[in-house]
């Protein structure tokens, strides 16, 4: 019997999966006040415990299916592991059941965009594609729907990879690594080890040009992608042809850069990573072009909200770590005629914000800080124009007062949202609404 631990989105998908498979399980959540009536209605015979696991249960289950929101280092999890209980996650259950090729994407930033692009390109090429995981639907729900898929494209977080041991992928990638979730990991190396678990059993390992392969791979073929690299060392990169820059494979031009709807370094890197991930499949230049010339980006990821009084307002609420915000600043800073006004702050997750300073110094005329850890960020950015405020509403109003025609207001918090918002999505929606309200004044 299984113990399903953590009854959030992932845990509920595990319960649905076990019910469909007629597998017996117990359900547990550490939250004592969790409303479980909806669960009881769907699974009336399911035994549910809140707060603590009953002692009488300990001999009734052999395996824990752990929510990605619960760390394996939690004392009660450690104690159960010492008793010989196996600890897996929903991705491991998926790995044991899936019977078609899988493409897996992880990284500190850009993984949702690359996952979406990869799914779109494979669909254009005629494959029946399921996209899910850390983005959209849980993978176990995809296994249960009535469709027959040719390939699964899954986004994976480091938390999911911690409890995944037997996932075979046709192609997989770690797009990038920047300091994140340091409130959960002992150090950056532990975070990297969790991420690179995606390469444990893959046919093609897709890597940025500067990523070290030491101790990571067993048998995988390596595909490199990047912009600033010698072409002979890079499989997917930039090619000069007919006086234009192209995204290409070795010396073969595939898509002219000018054709991409989204310009900027990180958009080019995302496109190259997608092409490399599609390498084992029959996807041609026309399919890539069709996707890249029409893709306008995902919500809350450097999303253009409005232009008001000559000022562009950009929602990058998905910028939940320093690396994501640096990328957004560099990309928009290189494109903008004016200077940037950065809005940042929230829950810092014990990150080192010093790496934010060079990009801020180069591209930002002003930085407005809000939220719980604004003083920590401010200490790392000493010497630049900083304006601390209480909350996002005050930050938007101050930016509206100081922005001049040609400027870009970039909302990229570099932090988690949970001090003042339900999620990064809620935070982005609030920002967009505040900006739209400005135009009504």
CSV table of C-alpha atoms in Angstrom, one decimal:
chain,number,residue,atom,x,y,z
A,1,UNK,CA,0.0,0.0,0.0
A,2,UNK,CA,1.0,3.6,-0.7
A,3,UNK,CA,0.9,6.7,1.5
A,4,UNK,CA,0.1,9.8,-0.5
A,5,UNK,CA,1.8,12.7,1.4
A,6,UNK,CA,0.7,16.2,0.6
A,7,UNK,CA,-2.8,16.8,-0.7
A,8,UNK,CA,-2.3,19.8,-3.0
A,9,UNK,CA,-2.5,19.7,-6.8
A,10,UNK,CA,0.0,16.9,-7.2
A,11,UNK,CA,-1.3,14.8,-4.4
A,12,UNK,CA,-4.8,15.0,-5.7
A,13,UNK,CA,-3.6,13.8,-9.1
A,14,UNK,CA,-1.9,10.8,-7.4
A,15,UNK,CA,-5.2,10.0,-5.7
A,16,UNK,CA,-7.1,10.1,-9.0
A,17,UNK,CA,-4.4,7.9,-10.6
A,18,UNK,CA,-4.5,5.3,-7.8
A,19,UNK,CA,-8.3,5.3,-7.9
A,20,UNK,CA,-8.4,4.7,-11.6
A,21,UNK,CA,-5.7,1.9,-11.2
A,22,UNK,CA,-7.7,0.4,-8.3
A,23,UNK,CA,-4.6,0.8,-6.1
A,24,UNK,CA,-5.1,1.1,-2.4
A,25,UNK,CA,-3.6,4.0,-0.6
A,26,UNK,CA,-3.7,6.2,2.5
A,27,UNK,CA,-3.7,10.0,2.4
A,28,UNK,CA,-1.9,12.5,4.7
A,29,UNK,CA,-1.3,16.2,4.9
A,30,UNK,CA,0.6,18.1,7.5
A,31,UNK,CA,-2.0,20.9,7.5
A,32,UNK,CA,-4.4,20.2,10.3
A,33,UNK,CA,-7.1,22.6,9.0
A,34,UNK,CA,-7.2,21.3,5.4
A,35,UNK,CA,-10.7,21.0,4.1
A,36,UNK,CA,-10.9,17.4,2.8
A,37,UNK,CA,-14.7,17.2,2.1
A,38,UNK,CA,-14.2,17.3,-1.7
A,39,UNK,CA,-11.7,14.5,-1.4
A,40,UNK,CA,-14.0,12.4,0.7
A,41,UNK,CA,-16.8,12.9,-1.8
A,42,UNK,CA,-14.7,11.5,-4.7
A,43,UNK,CA,-13.0,8.8,-2.5
A,44,UNK,CA,-15.5,8.0,0.2
A,45,UNK,CA,-13.5,4.9,1.5
A,46,UNK,CA,-10.1,6.7,1.5
A,47,UNK,CA,-8.5,7.1,5.0
A,48,UNK,CA,-7.2,10.6,5.5
A,49,UNK,CA,-5.0,11.9,8.3
A,50,UNK,CA,-4.1,15.5,9.1
A,51,UNK,CA,-1.3,16.9,11.2
A,52,UNK,CA,0.5,13.7,12.1
A,53,UNK,CA,0.6,10.1,10.6
A,54,UNK,CA,-1.2,7.7,13.0
A,55,UNK,CA,1.1,5.2,14.6
A,56,UNK,CA,-1.2,2.4,13.5
A,57,UNK,CA,-0.5,3.3,9.9
A,58,UNK,CA,3.2,2.6,10.0
A,59,UNK,CA,3.0,-1.1,9.1
A,60,UNK,CA,0.3,-0.5,6.5
A,61,UNK,CA,2.3,1.2,3.8
A,62,UNK,CA,5.6,0.5,2.2
A,63,UNK,CA,6.0,3.5,-0.1
A,64,UNK,CA,5.4,7.2,0.3
A,65,UNK,CA,4.4,9.3,-2.8
A,66,UNK,CA,5.7,12.7,-1.6
A,67,UNK,CA,4.4,16.0,-2.9
A,68,UNK,CA,7.1,18.2,-4.5
A,69,UNK,CA,6.3,20.8,-1.9
A,70,UNK,CA,7.6,18.6,0.9
A,71,UNK,CA,11.3,18.2,1.2
A,72,UNK,CA,12.9,14.8,1.7
A,73,UNK,CA,14.8,16.4,4.6
A,74,UNK,CA,11.7,16.9,6.7
A,75,UNK,CA,12.3,15.1,10.0
A,76,UNK,CA,9.2,12.9,9.7
A,77,UNK,CA,10.2,11.9,6.1
A,78,UNK,CA,13.7,11.1,7.3
A,79,UNK,CA,12.3,9.0,10.1
A,80,UNK,CA,10.1,7.0,7.7
A,81,UNK,CA,13.0,6.4,5.4
A,82,UNK,CA,15.0,5.0,8.3
A,83,UNK,CA,12.1,2.6,8.8
A,84,UNK,CA,12.7,1.3,5.3
A,85,UNK,CA,9.9,3.2,3.5
A,86,UNK,CA,10.5,4.0,-0.1
A,87,UNK,CA,10.0,7.7,-1.1
A,88,UNK,CA,9.0,8.5,-4.7
A,89,UNK,CA,7.1,11.3,-6.4
A,90,UNK,CA,4.4,11.6,-9.1
A,91,UNK,CA,7.0,11.7,-11.8
A,92,UNK,CA,8.4,8.4,-10.7
A,93,UNK,CA,4.9,6.8,-10.9
A,94,UNK,CA,4.6,8.4,-14.4
A,95,UNK,CA,8.1,7.0,-15.4
A,96,UNK,CA,7.0,3.5,-14.4
A,97,UNK,CA,3.8,3.6,-16.5
A,98,UNK,CA,4.6,5.7,-19.6
A,99,UNK,CA,5.1,3.7,-22.8
A,100,UNK,CA,6.0,6.4,-25.3
A,101,UNK,CA,8.9,8.8,-25.8
A,102,UNK,CA,9.4,11.6,-23.2
A,103,UNK,CA,11.1,14.9,-23.5
A,104,UNK,CA,12.0,16.6,-20.2
A,105,UNK,CA,12.9,20.2,-19.5
A,106,UNK,CA,14.3,21.7,-16.3
A,107,UNK,CA,16.4,24.7,-15.4
A,108,UNK,CA,16.2,27.8,-13.2
A,109,UNK,CA,14.6,29.9,-15.8
A,110,UNK,CA,12.8,29.6,-19.2
A,111,UNK,CA,11.6,26.0,-18.7
A,112,UNK,CA,7.9,26.8,-19.2
A,113,UNK,CA,8.5,28.6,-22.4
A,114,UNK,CA,10.8,25.9,-23.8
A,115,UNK,CA,8.4,23.2,-22.8
A,116,UNK,CA,5.6,25.1,-24.6
A,117,UNK,CA,7.7,25.7,-27.7
A,118,UNK,CA,8.8,22.1,-27.9
A,119,UNK,CA,5.3,20.8,-27.6
A,120,UNK,CA,4.1,23.3,-30.4
A,121,UNK,CA,7.0,22.3,-32.7
A,122,UNK,CA,6.3,18.6,-32.4
A,123,UNK,CA,2.6,19.2,-32.9
A,124,UNK,CA,3.4,21.1,-36.1
A,125,UNK,CA,5.4,18.1,-37.2
A,126,UNK,CA,2.4,15.9,-36.9
A,127,UNK,CA,3.0,14.3,-33.5
A,128,UNK,CA,0.2,13.8,-30.9
A,129,UNK,CA,1.7,15.6,-28.0
A,130,UNK,CA,0.9,15.8,-24.3
A,131,UNK,CA,2.4,18.8,-22.4
A,132,UNK,CA,2.4,18.9,-18.6
A,133,UNK,CA,4.3,18.4,-15.3
A,134,UNK,CA,5.3,21.5,-13.5
A,135,UNK,CA,3.5,23.4,-16.2
A,136,UNK,CA,-0.3,22.9,-16.7
A,137,UNK,CA,-1.7,19.4,-16.0
A,138,UNK,CA,0.0,16.9,-13.7
A,139,UNK,CA,1.5,14.1,-15.7
A,140,UNK,CA,-0.6,11.4,-14.1
A,141,UNK,CA,-3.8,13.2,-15.2
A,142,UNK,CA,-2.4,13.1,-18.8
A,143,UNK,CA,-1.9,9.3,-18.5
A,144,UNK,CA,-5.6,9.0,-17.5
A,145,UNK,CA,-7.2,11.0,-20.3
A,146,UNK,CA,-8.7,9.2,-23.3
A,147,UNK,CA,-6.1,10.4,-25.9
A,148,UNK,CA,-3.3,8.2,-27.3
A,149,UNK,CA,-0.1,10.3,-27.4
A,150,UNK,CA,3.0,9.9,-29.5
A,151,UNK,CA,5.2,11.9,-27.1
A,152,UNK,CA,5.1,13.5,-23.7
A,153,UNK,CA,6.8,16.9,-23.1
A,154,UNK,CA,7.2,17.5,-19.4
A,155,UNK,CA,8.5,20.4,-17.4
A,156,UNK,CA,10.2,19.3,-14.2
A,157,UNK,CA,11.2,21.2,-11.1
A,158,UNK,CA,14.2,20.3,-8.9
A,159,UNK,CA,11.7,19.3,-6.2
A,160,UNK,CA,10.1,16.7,-8.6
A,161,UNK,CA,13.5,15.4,-9.7
A,162,UNK,CA,14.5,14.7,-6.1
A,163,UNK,CA,12.0,11.8,-6.0
A,164,UNK,CA,12.5,10.6,-9.6
A,165,UNK,CA,14.8,7.6,-10.2
A,166,UNK,CA,13.8,5.7,-13.4
A,167,UNK,CA,12.6,8.3,-15.9
A,168,UNK,CA,13.9,7.5,-19.4
A,169,UNK,CA,13.9,10.4,-21.8
A,170,UNK,CA,14.6,10.7,-25.5
A,171,UNK,CA,15.9,14.2,-25.0
A,172,UNK,CA,16.3,16.3,-21.9
A,173,UNK,CA,17.8,19.6,-20.8
A,174,UNK,CA,19.0,21.7,-17.9
A,175,UNK,CA,18.5,25.1,-19.6
A,176,UNK,CA,20.5,27.1,-17.0
A,177,UNK,CA,21.4,27.2,-13.4
A,178,UNK,CA,21.1,30.3,-11.1
A,179,UNK,CA,20.8,30.4,-7.4
A,180,UNK,CA,17.3,29.5,-6.3
A,181,UNK,CA,15.4,27.7,-3.5
A,182,UNK,CA,18.4,28.2,-1.2
A,183,UNK,CA,15.9,28.0,1.7
A,184,UNK,CA,15.4,24.3,0.7
A,185,UNK,CA,18.9,23.2,-0.4
A,186,UNK,CA,22.1,23.2,1.7
A,187,UNK,CA,24.1,24.9,-1.0
A,188,UNK,CA,24.1,25.5,-4.8
A,189,UNK,CA,25.8,22.2,-5.5
A,190,UNK,CA,22.9,20.3,-3.9
A,191,UNK,CA,20.5,22.3,-6.1
A,192,UNK,CA,22.6,21.4,-9.2
A,193,UNK,CA,22.6,17.7,-8.3
A,194,UNK,CA,18.8,17.7,-8.1
A,195,UNK,CA,18.5,19.4,-11.5
A,196,UNK,CA,21.0,17.1,-13.3
A,197,UNK,CA,19.0,14.1,-12.2
A,198,UNK,CA,17.1,14.7,-15.4
A,199,UNK,CA,20.1,13.3,-17.3
A,200,UNK,CA,20.2,10.0,-15.4
A,201,UNK,CA,18.8,8.0,-18.3
A,202,UNK,CA,18.5,10.1,-21.5
A,203,UNK,CA,19.4,9.5,-25.1
A,204,UNK,CA,20.3,13.2,-25.9
A,205,UNK,CA,21.5,15.6,-23.2
A,206,UNK,CA,20.8,19.2,-24.4
A,207,UNK,CA,23.1,21.7,-22.7
A,208,UNK,CA,24.1,25.3,-22.8
A,209,UNK,CA,27.6,25.7,-24.1
A,210,UNK,CA,29.0,26.7,-20.8
A,211,UNK,CA,27.6,23.8,-18.8
A,212,UNK,CA,30.1,21.4,-17.4
A,213,UNK,CA,29.4,17.7,-18.0
A,214,UNK,CA,31.8,16.3,-15.3
A,215,UNK,CA,30.1,13.5,-13.4
A,216,UNK,CA,26.7,14.0,-15.0
A,217,UNK,CA,26.4,11.6,-17.9
A,218,UNK,CA,26.6,7.9,-18.5
A,219,UNK,CA,25.8,7.2,-22.2
A,220,UNK,CA,24.0,10.3,-23.5
A,221,UNK,CA,24.8,12.0,-26.7
A,222,UNK,CA,25.4,15.7,-26.0
A,223,UNK,CA,23.9,18.5,-28.0
A,224,UNK,CA,25.2,22.0,-27.2
A,225,UNK,CA,23.3,25.3,-27.8
A,226,UNK,CA,24.4,28.9,-27.4
A,227,UNK,CA,24.9,32.3,-28.9
A,228,UNK,CA,28.4,33.4,-27.9
A,229,UNK,CA,30.4,30.3,-28.9
A,230,UNK,CA,32.6,29.0,-31.7
A,231,UNK,CA,30.4,27.3,-34.2
A,232,UNK,CA,32.5,24.1,-34.2
A,233,UNK,CA,31.8,23.6,-30.5
A,234,UNK,CA,28.1,24.3,-30.7
A,235,UNK,CA,25.5,22.1,-32.4
A,236,UNK,CA,22.7,24.7,-32.3
A,237,UNK,CA,23.7,28.3,-32.6
A,238,UNK,CA,23.8,31.4,-34.8
A,239,UNK,CA,24.8,31.0,-38.5
A,240,UNK,CA,25.6,33.9,-40.9
A,241,UNK,CA,24.0,33.4,-44.3
A,242,UNK,CA,23.0,35.7,-47.1
A,243,UNK,CA,23.8,38.7,-44.9
A,244,UNK,CA,21.5,37.7,-42.2
A,245,UNK,CA,21.7,35.9,-38.8
A,246,UNK,CA,20.0,32.5,-38.6
A,247,UNK,CA,19.3,30.0,-35.9
A,248,UNK,CA,21.0,26.9,-37.3
A,249,UNK,CA,22.3,23.4,-36.8
A,250,UNK,CA,26.1,23.4,-37.3
A,251,UNK,CA,26.4,25.3,-40.6
A,252,UNK,CA,22.8,24.7,-41.8
A,253,UNK,CA,20.6,27.8,-41.4
A,254,UNK,CA,17.1,26.9,-40.1
A,255,UNK,CA,15.2,30.1,-39.1
A,256,UNK,CA,16.2,33.7,-39.8
A,257,UNK,CA,16.5,35.6,-36.5
A,258,UNK,CA,14.5,38.5,-38.0
A,259,UNK,CA,11.5,36.1,-38.4
A,260,UNK,CA,11.1,35.5,-34.7
A,261,UNK,CA,8.2,37.4,-33.1
A,262,UNK,CA,10.2,37.6,-29.9
A,263,UNK,CA,13.6,39.1,-30.1
A,264,UNK,CA,16.3,39.3,-27.4
A,265,UNK,CA,19.0,37.0,-26.2
A,266,UNK,CA,16.9,34.8,-23.9
A,267,UNK,CA,14.3,34.3,-26.6
A,268,UNK,CA,17.0,33.1,-29.1
A,269,UNK,CA,18.4,30.7,-26.5
A,270,UNK,CA,14.9,29.3,-25.8
A,271,UNK,CA,14.4,28.7,-29.5
A,272,UNK,CA,17.7,27.0,-29.9
A,273,UNK,CA,17.1,24.8,-26.9
A,274,UNK,CA,13.7,23.8,-28.4
A,275,UNK,CA,15.3,22.9,-31.7
A,276,UNK,CA,17.9,20.7,-30.0
A,277,UNK,CA,15.2,18.9,-27.9
A,278,UNK,CA,13.4,18.1,-31.2
A,279,UNK,CA,16.6,16.7,-32.7
A,280,UNK,CA,15.6,13.0,-32.3
A,281,UNK,CA,12.2,13.7,-34.0
A,282,UNK,CA,11.3,14.5,-37.6
A,283,UNK,CA,10.8,18.3,-37.3
A,284,UNK,CA,11.9,20.5,-40.2
A,285,UNK,CA,12.7,24.2,-40.7
A,286,UNK,CA,9.1,25.0,-41.7
A,287,UNK,CA,7.7,23.7,-38.5
A,288,UNK,CA,10.2,25.7,-36.4
A,289,UNK,CA,9.5,28.8,-38.4
A,290,UNK,CA,5.7,28.5,-38.1
A,291,UNK,CA,6.0,28.2,-34.3
A,292,UNK,CA,8.6,31.0,-33.7
A,293,UNK,CA,7.1,33.6,-36.0
A,294,UNK,CA,3.8,33.3,-34.2
A,295,UNK,CA,4.7,32.6,-30.6
A,296,UNK,CA,4.1,35.8,-28.5
A,297,UNK,CA,5.2,34.4,-25.1
A,298,UNK,CA,3.5,33.1,-22.0
A,299,UNK,CA,1.6,35.1,-19.5
A,300,UNK,CA,3.6,36.7,-16.6
A,301,UNK,CA,6.9,36.1,-18.5
A,302,UNK,CA,8.2,39.5,-19.8
A,303,UNK,CA,4.6,40.0,-21.0
A,304,UNK,CA,3.7,43.5,-22.4
A,305,UNK,CA,0.8,44.8,-20.4
A,306,UNK,CA,0.3,48.3,-21.8
A,307,UNK,CA,1.9,51.4,-23.2
A,308,UNK,CA,0.8,54.5,-21.2
A,309,UNK,CA,2.0,58.0,-21.9
A,310,UNK,CA,4.9,56.5,-24.0
A,311,UNK,CA,6.0,54.1,-21.2
A,312,UNK,CA,5.9,50.3,-21.7
A,313,UNK,CA,4.8,48.3,-18.7
A,314,UNK,CA,6.1,44.7,-18.6
A,315,UNK,CA,4.8,41.9,-16.4
A,316,UNK,CA,7.5,39.4,-15.5
A,317,UNK,CA,6.0,38.0,-12.3
A,318,UNK,CA,7.4,34.6,-13.2
A,319,UNK,CA,10.8,36.2,-12.4
A,320,UNK,CA,10.9,34.4,-9.0
A,321,UNK,CA,14.7,34.3,-8.7
A,322,UNK,CA,17.7,36.5,-9.4
A,323,UNK,CA,18.8,34.8,-12.6
A,324,UNK,CA,15.4,35.3,-14.2
A,325,UNK,CA,15.3,39.0,-13.3
A,326,UNK,CA,18.9,39.5,-14.6
A,327,UNK,CA,17.9,37.9,-17.9
A,328,UNK,CA,14.8,40.1,-18.2
A,329,UNK,CA,16.8,43.3,-17.4
A,330,UNK,CA,19.5,42.4,-20.0
A,331,UNK,CA,17.0,41.5,-22.7
A,332,UNK,CA,14.8,44.5,-22.3
A,333,UNK,CA,17.7,46.8,-21.6
A,334,UNK,CA,19.4,45.9,-24.9
A,335,UNK,CA,16.2,46.6,-26.8
A,336,UNK,CA,14.9,49.8,-25.1
A,337,UNK,CA,15.8,53.3,-26.2
A,338,UNK,CA,15.0,54.6,-22.7
A,339,UNK,CA,16.1,53.3,-19.4
A,340,UNK,CA,14.4,50.7,-17.2
A,341,UNK,CA,12.5,51.2,-14.0
A,342,UNK,CA,12.7,47.9,-12.1
A,343,UNK,CA,10.0,46.8,-9.6
A,344,UNK,CA,11.3,43.9,-7.4
A,345,UNK,CA,10.7,42.3,-4.0
A,346,UNK,CA,9.0,39.6,-2.1
A,347,UNK,CA,10.3,36.5,-0.4
A,348,UNK,CA,14.0,36.2,-1.2
A,349,UNK,CA,14.4,32.4,-0.4
A,350,UNK,CA,17.8,33.2,1.1
A,351,UNK,CA,19.3,34.1,-2.3
A,352,UNK,CA,22.4,36.1,-2.9
A,353,UNK,CA,21.2,39.3,-4.6
A,354,UNK,CA,24.7,40.7,-5.4
A,355,UNK,CA,24.6,39.2,-8.9
A,356,UNK,CA,21.7,41.5,-9.7
A,357,UNK,CA,23.7,44.7,-9.2
A,358,UNK,CA,25.7,44.8,-12.5
A,359,UNK,CA,22.6,44.5,-14.6
A,360,UNK,CA,20.8,47.1,-12.5
A,361,UNK,CA,23.7,49.5,-12.7
A,362,UNK,CA,23.9,49.2,-16.5
A,363,UNK,CA,20.3,49.3,-17.5
A,364,UNK,CA,18.1,50.6,-14.6
A,365,UNK,CA,17.6,54.3,-14.0
A,366,UNK,CA,15.6,53.5,-10.8
A,367,UNK,CA,14.8,50.4,-8.7
A,368,UNK,CA,11.6,50.3,-6.6
A,369,UNK,CA,11.6,47.7,-3.9
A,370,UNK,CA,8.6,46.3,-2.0
A,371,UNK,CA,7.7,43.3,0.1
A,372,UNK,CA,9.2,41.3,3.0
A,373,UNK,CA,12.8,41.2,1.9
A,374,UNK,CA,13.2,44.6,0.3
A,375,UNK,CA,15.8,45.6,2.8
A,376,UNK,CA,17.9,42.5,2.0
A,377,UNK,CA,17.8,43.3,-1.7
A,378,UNK,CA,18.6,47.0,-1.0
A,379,UNK,CA,21.7,46.0,0.9
A,380,UNK,CA,23.0,44.1,-2.1
A,381,UNK,CA,22.2,47.0,-4.5
A,382,UNK,CA,23.8,49.8,-2.5
A,383,UNK,CA,25.0,52.6,-4.7
A,384,UNK,CA,22.1,52.6,-7.2
A,385,UNK,CA,18.9,54.7,-7.1
A,386,UNK,CA,16.7,52.7,-4.7
A,387,UNK,CA,13.2,53.6,-3.6
A,388,UNK,CA,11.7,51.3,-0.9
A,389,UNK,CA,7.8,51.2,-0.7
A,390,UNK,CA,5.4,49.1,1.3
A,391,UNK,CA,3.7,47.1,-1.4
A,392,UNK,CA,3.2,46.5,-5.1
A,393,UNK,CA,0.4,49.1,-5.4
A,394,UNK,CA,2.7,51.8,-4.0
A,395,UNK,CA,5.5,50.6,-6.4
A,396,UNK,CA,3.3,51.0,-9.4
A,397,UNK,CA,2.2,54.4,-8.4
A,398,UNK,CA,5.7,55.6,-7.8
A,399,UNK,CA,6.9,54.2,-11.1
A,400,UNK,CA,4.0,56.0,-12.9
A,401,UNK,CA,5.1,59.3,-11.3
A,402,UNK,CA,8.8,59.0,-12.2
A,403,UNK,CA,8.7,57.2,-15.6
A,404,UNK,CA,9.3,59.4,-18.7
A,405,UNK,CA,8.4,58.8,-22.3
A,406,UNK,CA,10.6,56.0,-23.8
A,407,UNK,CA,11.1,54.3,-20.4
A,408,UNK,CA,10.2,50.7,-19.7
A,409,UNK,CA,8.7,49.7,-16.3
A,410,UNK,CA,9.8,46.1,-15.7
A,411,UNK,CA,8.0,44.2,-12.9
A,412,UNK,CA,10.4,41.3,-12.3
A,413,UNK,CA,10.5,40.6,-8.6
A,414,UNK,CA,13.5,38.2,-8.3
A,415,UNK,CA,11.6,36.7,-5.3
A,416,UNK,CA,8.8,34.4,-4.5
A,417,UNK,CA,5.3,35.9,-4.0
A,418,UNK,CA,4.0,34.3,-0.8
A,419,UNK,CA,4.4,37.3,1.5
A,420,UNK,CA,1.6,39.3,-0.2
A,421,UNK,CA,0.1,37.0,-2.9
A,422,UNK,CA,-1.2,33.5,-3.4
A,423,UNK,CA,1.2,32.8,-6.3
A,424,UNK,CA,3.3,34.4,-9.0
A,425,UNK,CA,0.2,34.2,-11.2
A,426,UNK,CA,-1.9,36.1,-8.7
A,427,UNK,CA,0.9,38.6,-8.3
A,428,UNK,CA,1.1,39.2,-12.1
A,429,UNK,CA,-2.7,39.6,-12.3
A,430,UNK,CA,-2.6,42.2,-9.6
A,431,UNK,CA,0.2,44.1,-11.3
A,432,UNK,CA,-1.6,44.0,-14.7
A,433,UNK,CA,-4.8,45.3,-13.0
A,434,UNK,CA,-2.9,48.1,-11.3
A,435,UNK,CA,-1.4,49.2,-14.6
A,436,UNK,CA,-4.7,49.2,-16.3
A,437,UNK,CA,-6.2,51.2,-13.5
A,438,UNK,CA,-3.6,53.9,-14.1
A,439,UNK,CA,-5.0,54.4,-17.6
A,440,UNK,CA,-8.5,55.0,-16.2
A,441,UNK,CA,-7.4,57.8,-13.9
